[in-house]
mmCIF file of C-alpha atoms and ligand atoms in Angstrom:
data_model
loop_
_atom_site.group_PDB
_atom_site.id
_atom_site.type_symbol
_atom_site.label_atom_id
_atom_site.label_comp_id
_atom_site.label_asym_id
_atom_site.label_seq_id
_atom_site.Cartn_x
_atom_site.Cartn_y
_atom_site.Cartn_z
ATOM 1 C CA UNK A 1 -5.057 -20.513 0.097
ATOM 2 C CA UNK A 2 -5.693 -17.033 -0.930
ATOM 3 C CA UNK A 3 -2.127 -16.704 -3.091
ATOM 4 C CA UNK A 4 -3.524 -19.221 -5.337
ATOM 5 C CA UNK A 5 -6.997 -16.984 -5.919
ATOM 6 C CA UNK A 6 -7.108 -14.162 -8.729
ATOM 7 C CA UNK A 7 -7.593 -10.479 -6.933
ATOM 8 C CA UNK A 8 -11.343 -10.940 -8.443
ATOM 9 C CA UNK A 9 -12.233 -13.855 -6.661
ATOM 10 C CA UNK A 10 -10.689 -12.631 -3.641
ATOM 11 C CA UNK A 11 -12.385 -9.027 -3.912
ATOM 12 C CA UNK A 12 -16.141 -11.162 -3.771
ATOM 13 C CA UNK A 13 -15.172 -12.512 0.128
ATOM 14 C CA UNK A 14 -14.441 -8.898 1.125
ATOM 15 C CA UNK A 15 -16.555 -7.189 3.455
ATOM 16 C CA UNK A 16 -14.411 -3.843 3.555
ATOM 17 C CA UNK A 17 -15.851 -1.821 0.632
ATOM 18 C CA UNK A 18 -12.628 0.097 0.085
ATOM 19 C CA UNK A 19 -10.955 -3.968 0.170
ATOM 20 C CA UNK A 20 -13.107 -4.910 -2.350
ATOM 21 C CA UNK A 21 -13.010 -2.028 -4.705
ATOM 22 C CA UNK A 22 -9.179 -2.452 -4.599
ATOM 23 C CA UNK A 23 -9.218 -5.592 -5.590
ATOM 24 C CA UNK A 24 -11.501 -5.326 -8.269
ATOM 25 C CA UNK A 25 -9.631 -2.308 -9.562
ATOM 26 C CA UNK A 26 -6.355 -4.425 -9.583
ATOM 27 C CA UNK A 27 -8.047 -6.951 -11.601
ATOM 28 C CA UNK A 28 -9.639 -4.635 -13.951
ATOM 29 C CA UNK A 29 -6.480 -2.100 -14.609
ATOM 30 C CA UNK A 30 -4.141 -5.684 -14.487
ATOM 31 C CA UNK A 31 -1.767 -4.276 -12.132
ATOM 32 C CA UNK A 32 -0.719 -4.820 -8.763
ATOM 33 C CA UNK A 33 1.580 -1.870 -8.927
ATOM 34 C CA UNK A 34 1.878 0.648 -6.432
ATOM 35 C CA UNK A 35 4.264 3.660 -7.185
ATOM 36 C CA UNK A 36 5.657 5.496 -3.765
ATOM 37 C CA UNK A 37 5.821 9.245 -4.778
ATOM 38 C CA UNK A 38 8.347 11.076 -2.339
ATOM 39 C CA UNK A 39 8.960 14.306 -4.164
ATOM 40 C CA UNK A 40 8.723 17.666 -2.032
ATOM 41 C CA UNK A 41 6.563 20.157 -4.740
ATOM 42 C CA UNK A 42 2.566 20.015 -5.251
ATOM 43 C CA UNK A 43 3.595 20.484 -9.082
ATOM 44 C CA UNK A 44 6.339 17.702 -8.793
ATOM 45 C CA UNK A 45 3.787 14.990 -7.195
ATOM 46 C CA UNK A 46 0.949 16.229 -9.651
ATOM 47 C CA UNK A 47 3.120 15.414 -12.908
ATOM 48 C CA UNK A 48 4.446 12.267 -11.613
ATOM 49 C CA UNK A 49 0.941 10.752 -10.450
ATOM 50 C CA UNK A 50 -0.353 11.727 -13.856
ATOM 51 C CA UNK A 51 2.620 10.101 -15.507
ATOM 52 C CA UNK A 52 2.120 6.720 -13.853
ATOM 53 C CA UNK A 53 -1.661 6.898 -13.243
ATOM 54 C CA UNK A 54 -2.153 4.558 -16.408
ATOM 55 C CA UNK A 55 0.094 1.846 -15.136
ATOM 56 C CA UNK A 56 -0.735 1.902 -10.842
ATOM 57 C CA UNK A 57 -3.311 0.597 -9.123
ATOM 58 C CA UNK A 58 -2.369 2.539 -5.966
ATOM 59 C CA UNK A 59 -0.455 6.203 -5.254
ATOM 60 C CA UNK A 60 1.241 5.974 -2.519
ATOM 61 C CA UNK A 61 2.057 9.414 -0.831
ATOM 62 C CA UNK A 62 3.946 11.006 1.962
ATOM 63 C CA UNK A 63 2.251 14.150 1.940
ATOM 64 C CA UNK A 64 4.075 15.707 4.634
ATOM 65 C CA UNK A 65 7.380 15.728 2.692
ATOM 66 C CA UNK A 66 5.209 18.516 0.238
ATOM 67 C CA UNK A 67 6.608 22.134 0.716
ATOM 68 C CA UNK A 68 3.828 23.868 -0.099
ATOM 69 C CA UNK A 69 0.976 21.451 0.765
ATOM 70 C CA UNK A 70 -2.696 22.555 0.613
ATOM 71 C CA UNK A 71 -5.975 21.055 0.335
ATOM 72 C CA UNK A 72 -5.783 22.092 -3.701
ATOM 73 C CA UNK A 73 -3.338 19.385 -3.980
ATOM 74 C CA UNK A 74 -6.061 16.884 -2.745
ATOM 75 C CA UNK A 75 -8.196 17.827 -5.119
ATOM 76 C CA UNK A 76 -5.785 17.571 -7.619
ATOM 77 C CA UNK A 77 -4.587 14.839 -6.308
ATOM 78 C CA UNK A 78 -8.024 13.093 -6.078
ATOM 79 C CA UNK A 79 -9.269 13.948 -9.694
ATOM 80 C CA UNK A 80 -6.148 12.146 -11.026
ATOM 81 C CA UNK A 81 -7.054 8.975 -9.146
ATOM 82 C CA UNK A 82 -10.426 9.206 -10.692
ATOM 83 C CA UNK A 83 -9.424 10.163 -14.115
ATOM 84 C CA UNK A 84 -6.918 7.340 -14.147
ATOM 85 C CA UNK A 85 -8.700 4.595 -11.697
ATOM 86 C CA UNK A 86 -6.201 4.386 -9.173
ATOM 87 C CA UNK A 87 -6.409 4.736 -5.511
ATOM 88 C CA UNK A 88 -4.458 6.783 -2.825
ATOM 89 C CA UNK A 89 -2.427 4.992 0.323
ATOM 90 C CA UNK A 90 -0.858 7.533 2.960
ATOM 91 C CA UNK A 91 2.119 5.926 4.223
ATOM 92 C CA UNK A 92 1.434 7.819 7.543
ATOM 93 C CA UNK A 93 2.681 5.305 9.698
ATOM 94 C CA UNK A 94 0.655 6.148 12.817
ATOM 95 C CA UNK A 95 2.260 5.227 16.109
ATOM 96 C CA UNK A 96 0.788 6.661 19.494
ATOM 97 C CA UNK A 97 -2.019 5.824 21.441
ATOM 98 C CA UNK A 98 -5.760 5.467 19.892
ATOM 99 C CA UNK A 99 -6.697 9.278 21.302
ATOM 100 C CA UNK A 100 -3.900 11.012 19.947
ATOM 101 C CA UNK A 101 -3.702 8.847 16.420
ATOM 102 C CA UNK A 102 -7.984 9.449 16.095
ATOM 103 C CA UNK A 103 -6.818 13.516 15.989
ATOM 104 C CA UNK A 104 -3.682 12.865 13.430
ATOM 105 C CA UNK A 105 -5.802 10.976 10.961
ATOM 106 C CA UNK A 106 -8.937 13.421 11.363
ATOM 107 C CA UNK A 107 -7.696 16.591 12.027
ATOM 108 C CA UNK A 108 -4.315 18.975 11.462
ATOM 109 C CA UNK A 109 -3.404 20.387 8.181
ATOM 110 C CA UNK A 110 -3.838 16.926 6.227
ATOM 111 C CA UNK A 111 -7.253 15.473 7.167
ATOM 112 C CA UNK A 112 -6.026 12.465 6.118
ATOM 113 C CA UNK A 113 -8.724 10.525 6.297
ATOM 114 C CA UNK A 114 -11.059 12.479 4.413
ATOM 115 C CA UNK A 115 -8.800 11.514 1.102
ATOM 116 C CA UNK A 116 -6.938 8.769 1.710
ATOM 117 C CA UNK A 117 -8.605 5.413 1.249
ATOM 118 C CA UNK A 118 -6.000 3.935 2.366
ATOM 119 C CA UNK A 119 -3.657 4.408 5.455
ATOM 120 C CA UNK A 120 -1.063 2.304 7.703
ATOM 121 C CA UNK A 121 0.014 1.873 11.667
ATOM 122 C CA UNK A 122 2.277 0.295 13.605
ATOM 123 C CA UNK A 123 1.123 -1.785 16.382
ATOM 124 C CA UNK A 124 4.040 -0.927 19.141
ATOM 125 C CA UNK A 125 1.346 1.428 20.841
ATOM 126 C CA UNK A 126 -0.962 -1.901 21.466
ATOM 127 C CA UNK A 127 -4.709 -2.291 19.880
ATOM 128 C CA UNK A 128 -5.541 0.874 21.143
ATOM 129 C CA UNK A 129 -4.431 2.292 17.827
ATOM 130 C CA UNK A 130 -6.451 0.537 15.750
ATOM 131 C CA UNK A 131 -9.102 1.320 18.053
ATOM 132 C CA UNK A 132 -8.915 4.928 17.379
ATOM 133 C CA UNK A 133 -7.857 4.915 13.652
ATOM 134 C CA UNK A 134 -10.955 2.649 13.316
ATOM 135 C CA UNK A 135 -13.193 5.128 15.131
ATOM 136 C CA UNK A 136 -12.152 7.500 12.548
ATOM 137 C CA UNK A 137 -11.650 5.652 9.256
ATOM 138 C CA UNK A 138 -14.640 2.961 9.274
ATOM 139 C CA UNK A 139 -17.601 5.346 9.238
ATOM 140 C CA UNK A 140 -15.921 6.629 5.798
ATOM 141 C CA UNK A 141 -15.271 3.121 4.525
ATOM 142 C CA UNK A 142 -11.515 3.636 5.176
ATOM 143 C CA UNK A 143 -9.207 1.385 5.154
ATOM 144 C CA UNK A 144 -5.963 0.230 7.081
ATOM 145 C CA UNK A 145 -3.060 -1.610 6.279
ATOM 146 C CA UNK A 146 -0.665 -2.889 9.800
ATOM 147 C CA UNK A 147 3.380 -2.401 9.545
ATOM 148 C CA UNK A 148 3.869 -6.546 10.094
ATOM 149 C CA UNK A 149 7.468 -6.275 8.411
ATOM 150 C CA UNK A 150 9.596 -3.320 7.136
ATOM 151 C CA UNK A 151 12.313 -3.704 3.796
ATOM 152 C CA UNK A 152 15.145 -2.079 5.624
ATOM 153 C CA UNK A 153 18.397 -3.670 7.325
ATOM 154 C CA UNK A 154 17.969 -4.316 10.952
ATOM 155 C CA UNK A 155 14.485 -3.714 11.207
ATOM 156 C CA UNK A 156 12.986 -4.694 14.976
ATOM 157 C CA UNK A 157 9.791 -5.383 13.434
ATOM 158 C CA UNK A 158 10.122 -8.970 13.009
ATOM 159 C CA UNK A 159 9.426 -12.962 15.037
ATOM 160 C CA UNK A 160 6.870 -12.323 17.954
ATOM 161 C CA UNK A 161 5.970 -8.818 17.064
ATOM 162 C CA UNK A 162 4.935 -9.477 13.585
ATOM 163 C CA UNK A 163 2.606 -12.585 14.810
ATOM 164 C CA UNK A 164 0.936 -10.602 17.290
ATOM 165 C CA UNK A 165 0.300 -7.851 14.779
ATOM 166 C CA UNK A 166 -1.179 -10.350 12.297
ATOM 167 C CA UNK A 167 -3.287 -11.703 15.369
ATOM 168 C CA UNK A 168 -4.455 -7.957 15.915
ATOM 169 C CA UNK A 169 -5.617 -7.825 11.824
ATOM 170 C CA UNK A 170 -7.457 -10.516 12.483
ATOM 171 C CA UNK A 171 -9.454 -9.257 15.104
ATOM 172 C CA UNK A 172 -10.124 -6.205 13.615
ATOM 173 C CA UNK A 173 -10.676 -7.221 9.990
ATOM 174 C CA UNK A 174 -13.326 -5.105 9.408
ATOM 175 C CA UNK A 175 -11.071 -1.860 8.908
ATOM 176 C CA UNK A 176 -7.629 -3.777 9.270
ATOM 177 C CA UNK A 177 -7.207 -5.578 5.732
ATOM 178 C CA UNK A 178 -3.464 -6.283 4.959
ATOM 179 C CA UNK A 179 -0.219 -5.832 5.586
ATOM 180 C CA UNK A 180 3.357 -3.923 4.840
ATOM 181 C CA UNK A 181 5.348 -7.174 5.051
ATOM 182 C CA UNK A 182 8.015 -8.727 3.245
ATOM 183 C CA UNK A 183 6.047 -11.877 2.381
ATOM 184 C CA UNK A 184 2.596 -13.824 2.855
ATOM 185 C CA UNK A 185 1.778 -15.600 6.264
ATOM 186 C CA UNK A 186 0.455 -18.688 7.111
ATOM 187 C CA UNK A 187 -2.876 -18.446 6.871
ATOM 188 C CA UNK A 188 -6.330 -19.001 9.115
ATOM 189 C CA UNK A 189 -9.508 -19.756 7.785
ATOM 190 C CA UNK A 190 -11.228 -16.956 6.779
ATOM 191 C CA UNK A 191 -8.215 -14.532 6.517
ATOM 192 C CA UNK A 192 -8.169 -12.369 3.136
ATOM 193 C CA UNK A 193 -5.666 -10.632 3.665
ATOM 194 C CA UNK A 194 -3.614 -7.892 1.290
ATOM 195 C CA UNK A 195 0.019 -8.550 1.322
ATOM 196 C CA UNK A 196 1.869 -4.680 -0.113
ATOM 197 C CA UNK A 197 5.366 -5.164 -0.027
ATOM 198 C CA UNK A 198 7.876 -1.752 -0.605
ATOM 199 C CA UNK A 199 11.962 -2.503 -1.341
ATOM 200 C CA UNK A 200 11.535 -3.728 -5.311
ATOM 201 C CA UNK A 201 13.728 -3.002 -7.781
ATOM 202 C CA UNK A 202 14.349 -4.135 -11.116
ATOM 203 C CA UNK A 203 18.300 -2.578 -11.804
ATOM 204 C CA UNK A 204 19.898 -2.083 -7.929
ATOM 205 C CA UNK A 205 19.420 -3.894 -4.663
ATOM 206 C CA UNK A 206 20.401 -1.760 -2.375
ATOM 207 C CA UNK A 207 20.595 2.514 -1.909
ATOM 208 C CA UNK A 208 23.578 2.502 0.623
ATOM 209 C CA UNK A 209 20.769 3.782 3.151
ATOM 210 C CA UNK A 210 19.543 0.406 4.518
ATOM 211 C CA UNK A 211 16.807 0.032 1.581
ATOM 212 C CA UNK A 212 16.969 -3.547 0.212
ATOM 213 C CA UNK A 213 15.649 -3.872 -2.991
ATOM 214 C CA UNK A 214 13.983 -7.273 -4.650
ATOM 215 C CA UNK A 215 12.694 -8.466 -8.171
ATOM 216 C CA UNK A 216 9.313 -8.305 -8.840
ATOM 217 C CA UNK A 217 8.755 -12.024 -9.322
ATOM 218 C CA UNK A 218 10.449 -12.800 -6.216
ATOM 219 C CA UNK A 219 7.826 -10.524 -4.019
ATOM 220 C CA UNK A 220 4.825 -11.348 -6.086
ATOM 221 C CA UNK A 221 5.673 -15.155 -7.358
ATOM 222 C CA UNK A 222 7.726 -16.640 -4.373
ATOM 223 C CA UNK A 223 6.872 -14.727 -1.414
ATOM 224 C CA UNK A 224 2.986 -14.256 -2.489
ATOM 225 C CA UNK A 225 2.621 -10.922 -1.425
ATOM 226 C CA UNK A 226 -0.372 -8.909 -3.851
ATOM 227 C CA UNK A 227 1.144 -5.457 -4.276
ATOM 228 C CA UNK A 228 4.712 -4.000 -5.265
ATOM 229 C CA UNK A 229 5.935 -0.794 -4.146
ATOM 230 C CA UNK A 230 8.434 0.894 -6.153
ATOM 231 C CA UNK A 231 9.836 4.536 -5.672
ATOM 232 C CA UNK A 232 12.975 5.194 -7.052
ATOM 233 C CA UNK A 233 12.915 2.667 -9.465
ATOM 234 C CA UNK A 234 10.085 4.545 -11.425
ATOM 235 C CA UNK A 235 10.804 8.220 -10.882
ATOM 236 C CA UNK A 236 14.713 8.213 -9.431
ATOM 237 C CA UNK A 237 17.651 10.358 -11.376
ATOM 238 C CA UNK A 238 17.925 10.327 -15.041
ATOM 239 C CA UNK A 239 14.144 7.347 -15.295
ATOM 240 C CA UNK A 240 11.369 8.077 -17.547
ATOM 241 C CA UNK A 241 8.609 7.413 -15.224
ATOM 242 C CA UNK A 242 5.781 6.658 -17.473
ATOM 243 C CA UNK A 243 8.346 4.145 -19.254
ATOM 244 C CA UNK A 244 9.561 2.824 -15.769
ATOM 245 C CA UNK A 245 5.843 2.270 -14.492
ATOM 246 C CA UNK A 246 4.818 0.084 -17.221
ATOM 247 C CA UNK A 247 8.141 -2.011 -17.243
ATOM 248 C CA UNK A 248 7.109 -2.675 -13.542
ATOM 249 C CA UNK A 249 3.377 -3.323 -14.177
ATOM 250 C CA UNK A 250 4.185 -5.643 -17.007
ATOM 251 C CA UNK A 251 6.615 -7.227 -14.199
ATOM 252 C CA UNK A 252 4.269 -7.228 -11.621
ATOM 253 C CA UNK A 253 1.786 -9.019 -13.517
ATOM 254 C CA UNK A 254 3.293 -11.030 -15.281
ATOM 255 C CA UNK A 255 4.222 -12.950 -11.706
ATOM 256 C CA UNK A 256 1.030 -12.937 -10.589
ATOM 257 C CA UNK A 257 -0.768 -14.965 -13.794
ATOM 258 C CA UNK A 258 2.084 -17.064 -13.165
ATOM 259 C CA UNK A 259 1.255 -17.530 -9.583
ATOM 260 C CA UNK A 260 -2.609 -17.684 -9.933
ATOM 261 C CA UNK A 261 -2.335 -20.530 -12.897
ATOM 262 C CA UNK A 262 0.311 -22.428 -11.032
HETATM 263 N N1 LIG B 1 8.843 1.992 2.711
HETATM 264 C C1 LIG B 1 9.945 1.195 2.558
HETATM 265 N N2 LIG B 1 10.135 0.120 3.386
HETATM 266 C C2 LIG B 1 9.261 -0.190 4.371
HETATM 267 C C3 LIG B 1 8.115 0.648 4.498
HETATM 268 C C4 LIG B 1 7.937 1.717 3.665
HETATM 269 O O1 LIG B 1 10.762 1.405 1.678
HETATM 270 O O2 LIG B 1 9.441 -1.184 5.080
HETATM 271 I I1 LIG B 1 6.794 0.264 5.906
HETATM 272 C C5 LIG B 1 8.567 3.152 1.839
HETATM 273 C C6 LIG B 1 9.619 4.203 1.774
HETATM 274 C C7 LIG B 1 9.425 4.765 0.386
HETATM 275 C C8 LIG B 1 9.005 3.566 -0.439
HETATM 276 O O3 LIG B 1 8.325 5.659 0.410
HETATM 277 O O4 LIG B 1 8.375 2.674 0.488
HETATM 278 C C9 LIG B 1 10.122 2.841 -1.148
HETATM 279 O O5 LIG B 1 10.767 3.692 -2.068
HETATM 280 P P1 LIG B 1 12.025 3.213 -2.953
HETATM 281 O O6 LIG B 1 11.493 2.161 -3.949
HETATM 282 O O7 LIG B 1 12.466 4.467 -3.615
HETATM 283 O O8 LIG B 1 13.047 2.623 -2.023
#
């Protein structure tokens, strides 16, 4: 079972070379931290990524929250990931048909695909979406992560819907290579999948908003997902992020030696 293998071994079965690369990077950099950045200022996003780029493995952005967005901040933003050896996710969470989601990841003011190594979809619009991010994404080594699960209250995305969207991964596992979800699936042979889980907090469990927030060691350890997302709990009111980041890396892997040597 792929829980039980280190990111290493796991990056060697890869065939997606932005996968693999991930994986490696996790291993190398020993974290499986991911820190969710939603600030609305170029400058504000700059000084945070460069204040947790030691710690992350993975920025993850919602660029469209940025006031005064321009392609300088992707340059900006790309330079830190290299001078730090992270990588970027867009947490664009597509959701329309293949045409329409092909034009949102290419084109508009983001051109998200030309930075992002990593993006995300939901699969309520059917296949067809991954059909058209793929189009887009796998000629540039992209990759994709699937919504399978969400961390807030009452989320619909849950039973039948989550197993067909894991069947769908499968199927497209080329471009498709984890999951959002709230914990690992049973698994097929051959599936190498990376599990990203947001809604992890070390102090509060909940923001009075629907957010749900869980320990480190209980997404990593006993729900064997790969990757923790924190937000709030690194850069929220009154947090030293750079402080905050490593507290979580040391968390985050700290669970997963435990789980690998188990
Ligand atoms: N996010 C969630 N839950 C989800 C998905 C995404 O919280 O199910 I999909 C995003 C929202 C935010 C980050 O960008 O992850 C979590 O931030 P906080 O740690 O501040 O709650």
């Amino acid at each position: 079972m792929s829980a039980s293998k280190t990111y290493l071994e796991r990056s060697k079965l890869h065939a997606n070379p932005t996968a693999k690369a991930f994986l490696e990077l996790m291993e190398r950099k020993k974290s499986n931290l991911s820190v969710a950045v939603d600030v609305t200022s170029k400058a504000a996003l700059l000084d945070l990524a460069d204040k947790v780029g030691p710690y992350i493995c993975l920025l993850k952005t919602h660029i469209d929250v940025v006031d005064d967005f321009d392609m300088d901040l992707v340059e900006k933003l790309t330079a830190l990931a290299k001078k730090h050896d992270f990588m970027i996710f867009e947490d664009r969470k597509f959701a329309d048909i293949g045409n329409t989601v092909k034009l949102q990841y290419s084109s508009g003011v983001y051109k998200i695909a030309s930075w992002a190594d990593i993006t995300n979809a939901h699969m309520v619009p059917g296949e067809g979406i991954i059909q058209g991010l793929r189009e887009v994404g796998k000629p540039l080594n992209r990759a994709m992560l699937l919504l399978a699960e969400m961390s807030s209250a009452g989320t619909l995305a849950k039973g039948d819907y989550t197993e067909h969207t894991v069947e769908m991964a499968r199927k497209y596992s080329d471009f498709v290579v984890g999951f959002i979800a709230m914990q690992r699936y049973a698994e097929k042979e051959g599936d190498n999948f990376i599990y990203m889980t947001p809604g992890v907090g070390l102090d509060q469990k909940s923001d009075g908003m629907g957010q749900q927030w869980k320990h480190p060691r209980e997404v990593i350890l006993d729900r064997g997902s790969d990757v923790i997302i924190v937000g709030r709990g690194v850069y929220g009111a009154g947090r030293d992020p750079a402080a905050e980041a490593k507290r979580y890396q040391e968390a985050g892997w700290d669970a997963y030696l435990e789980r690998v040597h188990q």
